[in-house]
Coordinates of C-alpha atoms in Angstrom, one line a residue:
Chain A
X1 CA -23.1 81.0 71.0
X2 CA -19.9 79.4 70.0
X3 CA -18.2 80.1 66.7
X4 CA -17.4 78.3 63.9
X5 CA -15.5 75.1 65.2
X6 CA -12.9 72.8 63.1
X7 CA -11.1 69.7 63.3
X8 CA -8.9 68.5 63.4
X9 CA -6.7 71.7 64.8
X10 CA -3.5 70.2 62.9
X11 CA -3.3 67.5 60.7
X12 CA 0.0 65.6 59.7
X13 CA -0.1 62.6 57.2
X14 CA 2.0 60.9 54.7
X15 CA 2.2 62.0 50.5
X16 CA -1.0 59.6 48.7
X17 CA -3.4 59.3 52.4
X18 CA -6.5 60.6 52.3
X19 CA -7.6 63.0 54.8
X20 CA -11.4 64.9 56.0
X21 CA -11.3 67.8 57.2
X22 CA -14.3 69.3 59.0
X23 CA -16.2 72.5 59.6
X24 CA -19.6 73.3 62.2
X25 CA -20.3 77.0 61.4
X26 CA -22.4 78.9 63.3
X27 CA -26.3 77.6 64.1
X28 CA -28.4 78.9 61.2
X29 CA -25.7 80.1 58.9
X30 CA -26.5 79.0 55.6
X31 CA -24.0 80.1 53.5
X32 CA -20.6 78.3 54.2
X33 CA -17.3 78.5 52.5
X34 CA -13.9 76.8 52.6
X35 CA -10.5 78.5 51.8
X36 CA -6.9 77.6 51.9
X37 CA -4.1 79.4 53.5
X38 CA -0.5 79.0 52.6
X39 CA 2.4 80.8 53.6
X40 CA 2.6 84.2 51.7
X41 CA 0.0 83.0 49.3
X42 CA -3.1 84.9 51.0
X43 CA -6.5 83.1 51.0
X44 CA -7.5 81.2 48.3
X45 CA -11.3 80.6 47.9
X46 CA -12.1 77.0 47.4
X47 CA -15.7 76.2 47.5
X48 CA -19.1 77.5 48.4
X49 CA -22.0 76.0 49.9
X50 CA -25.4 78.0 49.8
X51 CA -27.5 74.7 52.2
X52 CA -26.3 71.8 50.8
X53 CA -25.8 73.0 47.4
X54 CA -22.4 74.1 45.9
X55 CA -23.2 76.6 43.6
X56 CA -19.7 77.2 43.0
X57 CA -16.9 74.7 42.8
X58 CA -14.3 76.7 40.4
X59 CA -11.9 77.0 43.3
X60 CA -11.3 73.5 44.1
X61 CA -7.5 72.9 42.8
X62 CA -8.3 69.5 41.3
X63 CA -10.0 66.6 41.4
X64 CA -8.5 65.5 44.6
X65 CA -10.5 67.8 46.3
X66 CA -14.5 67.1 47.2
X67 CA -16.6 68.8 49.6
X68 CA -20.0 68.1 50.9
X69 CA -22.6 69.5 53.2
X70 CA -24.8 67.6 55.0
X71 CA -28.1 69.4 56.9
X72 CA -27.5 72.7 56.2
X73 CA -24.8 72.4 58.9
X74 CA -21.6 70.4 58.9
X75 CA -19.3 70.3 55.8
X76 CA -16.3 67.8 55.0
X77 CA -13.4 68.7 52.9
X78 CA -11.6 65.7 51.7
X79 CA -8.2 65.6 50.1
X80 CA -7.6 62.3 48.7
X81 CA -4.2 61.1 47.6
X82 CA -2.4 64.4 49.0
X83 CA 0.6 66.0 47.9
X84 CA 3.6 68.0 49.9
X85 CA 1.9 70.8 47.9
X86 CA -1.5 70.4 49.7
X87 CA 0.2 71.5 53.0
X88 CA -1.3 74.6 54.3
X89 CA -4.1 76.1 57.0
X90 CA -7.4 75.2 55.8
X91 CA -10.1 77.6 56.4
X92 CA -13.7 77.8 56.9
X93 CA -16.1 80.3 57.3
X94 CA -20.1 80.7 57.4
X95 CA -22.2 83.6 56.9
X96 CA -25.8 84.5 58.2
X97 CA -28.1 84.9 55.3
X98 CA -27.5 83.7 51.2
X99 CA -29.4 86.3 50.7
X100 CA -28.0 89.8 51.9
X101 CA -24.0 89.3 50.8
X102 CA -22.9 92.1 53.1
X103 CA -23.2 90.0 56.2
X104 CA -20.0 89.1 57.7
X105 CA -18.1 86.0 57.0
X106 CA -17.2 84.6 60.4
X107 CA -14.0 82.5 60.6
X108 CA -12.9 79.4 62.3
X109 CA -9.5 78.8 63.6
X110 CA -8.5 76.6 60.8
X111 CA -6.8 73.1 60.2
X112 CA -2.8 72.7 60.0
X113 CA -2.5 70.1 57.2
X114 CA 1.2 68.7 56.6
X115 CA 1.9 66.0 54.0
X116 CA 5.3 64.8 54.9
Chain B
X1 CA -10.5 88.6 36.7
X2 CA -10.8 90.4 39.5
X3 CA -7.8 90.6 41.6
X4 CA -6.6 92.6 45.2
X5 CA -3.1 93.5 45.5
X6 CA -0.8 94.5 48.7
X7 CA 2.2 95.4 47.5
X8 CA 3.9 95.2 50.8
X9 CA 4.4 91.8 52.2
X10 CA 5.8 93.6 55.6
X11 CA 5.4 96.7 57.2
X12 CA 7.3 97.9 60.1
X13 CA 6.8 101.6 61.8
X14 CA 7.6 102.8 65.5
X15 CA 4.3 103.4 68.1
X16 CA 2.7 106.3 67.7
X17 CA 3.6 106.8 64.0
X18 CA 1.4 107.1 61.1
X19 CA 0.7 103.4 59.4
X20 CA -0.8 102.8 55.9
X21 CA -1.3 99.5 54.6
X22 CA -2.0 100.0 51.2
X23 CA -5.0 97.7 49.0
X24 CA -5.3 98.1 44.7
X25 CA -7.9 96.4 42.9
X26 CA -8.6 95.6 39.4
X27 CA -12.3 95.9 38.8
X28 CA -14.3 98.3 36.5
X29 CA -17.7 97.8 38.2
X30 CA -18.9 98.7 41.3
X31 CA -16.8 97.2 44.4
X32 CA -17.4 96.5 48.2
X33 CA -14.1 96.1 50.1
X34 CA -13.3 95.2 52.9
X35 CA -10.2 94.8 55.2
X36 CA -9.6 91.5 58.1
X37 CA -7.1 91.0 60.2
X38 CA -5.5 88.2 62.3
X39 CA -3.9 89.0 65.5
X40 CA -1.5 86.2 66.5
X41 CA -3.0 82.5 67.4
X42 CA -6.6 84.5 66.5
X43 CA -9.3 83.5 64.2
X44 CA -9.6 86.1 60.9
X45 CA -11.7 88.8 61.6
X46 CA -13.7 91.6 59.7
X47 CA -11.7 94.8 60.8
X48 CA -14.1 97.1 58.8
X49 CA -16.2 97.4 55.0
X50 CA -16.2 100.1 53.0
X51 CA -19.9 100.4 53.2
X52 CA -20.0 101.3 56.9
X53 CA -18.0 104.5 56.5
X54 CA -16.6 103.4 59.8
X55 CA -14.0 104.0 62.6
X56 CA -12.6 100.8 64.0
X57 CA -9.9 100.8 66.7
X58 CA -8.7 103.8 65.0
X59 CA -8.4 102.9 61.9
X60 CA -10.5 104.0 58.7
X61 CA -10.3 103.1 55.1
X62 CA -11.7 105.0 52.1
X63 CA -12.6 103.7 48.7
X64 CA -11.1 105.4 45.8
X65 CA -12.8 104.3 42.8
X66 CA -10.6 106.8 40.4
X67 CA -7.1 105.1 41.8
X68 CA -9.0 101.9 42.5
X69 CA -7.5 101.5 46.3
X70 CA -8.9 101.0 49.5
X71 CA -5.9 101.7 51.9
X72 CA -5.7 101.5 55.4
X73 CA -4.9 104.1 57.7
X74 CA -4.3 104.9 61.4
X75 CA -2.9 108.3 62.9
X76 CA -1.3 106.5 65.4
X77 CA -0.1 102.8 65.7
X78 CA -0.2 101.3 69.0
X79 CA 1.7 98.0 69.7
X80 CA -1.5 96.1 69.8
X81 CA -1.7 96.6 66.6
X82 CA 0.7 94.6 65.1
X83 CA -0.8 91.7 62.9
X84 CA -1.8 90.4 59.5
X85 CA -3.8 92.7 56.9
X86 CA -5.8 91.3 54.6
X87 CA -7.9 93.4 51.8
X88 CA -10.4 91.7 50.7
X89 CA -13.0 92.2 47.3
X90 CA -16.3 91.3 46.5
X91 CA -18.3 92.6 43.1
X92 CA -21.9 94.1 44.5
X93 CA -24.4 91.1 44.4
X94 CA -22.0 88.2 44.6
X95 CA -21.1 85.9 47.4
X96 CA -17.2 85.3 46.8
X97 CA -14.8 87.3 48.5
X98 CA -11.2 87.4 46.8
X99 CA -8.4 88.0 49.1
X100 CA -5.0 90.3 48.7
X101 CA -1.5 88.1 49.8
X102 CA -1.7 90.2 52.8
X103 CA 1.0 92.7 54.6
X104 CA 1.9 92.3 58.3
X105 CA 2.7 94.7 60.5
X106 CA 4.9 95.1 63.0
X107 CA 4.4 98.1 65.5
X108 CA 7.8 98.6 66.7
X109 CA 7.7 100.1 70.7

C-alpha cells in the first residue's frame, strides 16, 4: 500500500552534469506522468506514459529532457547537460486506469533538483 | 490553448472568516475541474472535482460554465487550512491535467 515513491528526495549538481531522476507509482497504475514545479510557476506537465508508451511528449522543454518507462512500472527522467534554469521540484504522479480519466492522479513527494 | 488562471498569488484572512480562492478558465468545450492542495512538507493532493458535487473539509466548489470559474469556497477558515491551491483543468476525454500558478493561503488565528 505505499504511494508513489521518488528519488532522489533532493538533488544538487553542477551546470552541464547529467542527472536521472526516478519515479515507482503505485502497483498497477498504468498511466504515469511527470511534471515540474518551480517557484510561482505552478505545475508544468511534462510527459505522459500510458505502459511504456509516451503518447504525449509536447511538454518536455527541450531535447535535454528524455524519459522512459520500463515494465509498466518504474520511469526515469533524465536531464542531461543541465542548466541553473532546470532547478526546480520534479514531480510524478500515476493514475489507476488509462481508461476512465476521472480517476485520481496520486502524487509523490517530488525531487529537489539544484544546478549550481 | 487551454489555460487556468488564479489571479491571487496570496491570500490571507483571519479564522473563522469567509475564504474564496478564485479559478478562471479559458475553454469553450465541456470542462472537468478540479482543485489540489499541498499542506506544508505534504505530497499534492486531490481536494475535490467538480463532478462529485462534493463537500470536502468544508469546502465546496461550483462550476460556472457562463463566467467560466470554478472558485473555491469555505464559510469558515480554520488554521489548518492554510496551504497551497491549485485549480486544475482537464477537457472531458483527455488524460492531461493543466494546472493554475496557484494561490496560498494563510489562515491568520
Amino acid at each position: 500500500g505505499a504511494g508513489v515513491s521518488q528519488s532522489p528526495s533532493n538533488k544538487v549538481t553542477e551546470k552541464g552534469k547529467d542527472v536521472e531522476l526516478r519515479c515507482d507509482p503505485i502497483s498497477g497504475h498504468t498511466a504515469l506522468y511527470w511534471y515540474r514545479q518551480s517557484l510561482g510557476q505552478g505545475l508544468e506537465f511534462l510527459i505522459y506514459f500510458q505502459g511504456n508508451s509516451a503518447p504525449d511528449k509536447s511538454g518536455l522543454p527541450s531535447d535535454r529532457f528524455s524519459a522512459e518507462r520500463t515494465g509498466g512500472s518504474v520511469s526515469t527522467l533524465t536531464i542531461q547537460r543541465t542548466q541553473q534554469e532546470d532547478s526546480a521540484v520534479y514531480l510524478c504522479a500515476s493514475r489507476s486506469s488509462g481508461t476512465d480519466h476521472y480517476n485520481e492522479q496520486f502524487f509523490g513527494p517530488g525531487t529537489r533538483l539544484t544546478v549550481l | 490553448a487551454q489555460r487556468v488562471t488564479q489571479p491571487e498569488k496570496l491570500l490571507s484572512v483571519f479564522k473563522g472568516a469567509p475564504v474564496e480562492l478564485k479559478c478562471n478558465y479559458s475553454y469553450s468545450g465541456s470542462p472537468e475541474l478540479f482543485w489540489y492542495v499541498q499542506y506544508s512538507r505534504q505530497r499534492l493532493q486531490l481536494l475535490l472535482r467538480h463532478i462529485s458535487r462534493e463537500s470536502i473539509k468544508g469546502f465546496t466548489a461550483d462550476l460556472n460554465k457562463g463566467e467560466t470559474s470554478f472558485h473555491l469556497k469555505k464559510p469558515f477558515a480554520q488554521e489548518e487550512d492554510s496551504a497551497m491551491y491549485y485549480c486544475a483543468f482537464k477537457k472531458a476525454g483527455s488524460y492531461q491535467l493543466t494546472f493554475g500558478k496557484g494561490t496560498k493561503l494563510s489562515v491568520i488565528p
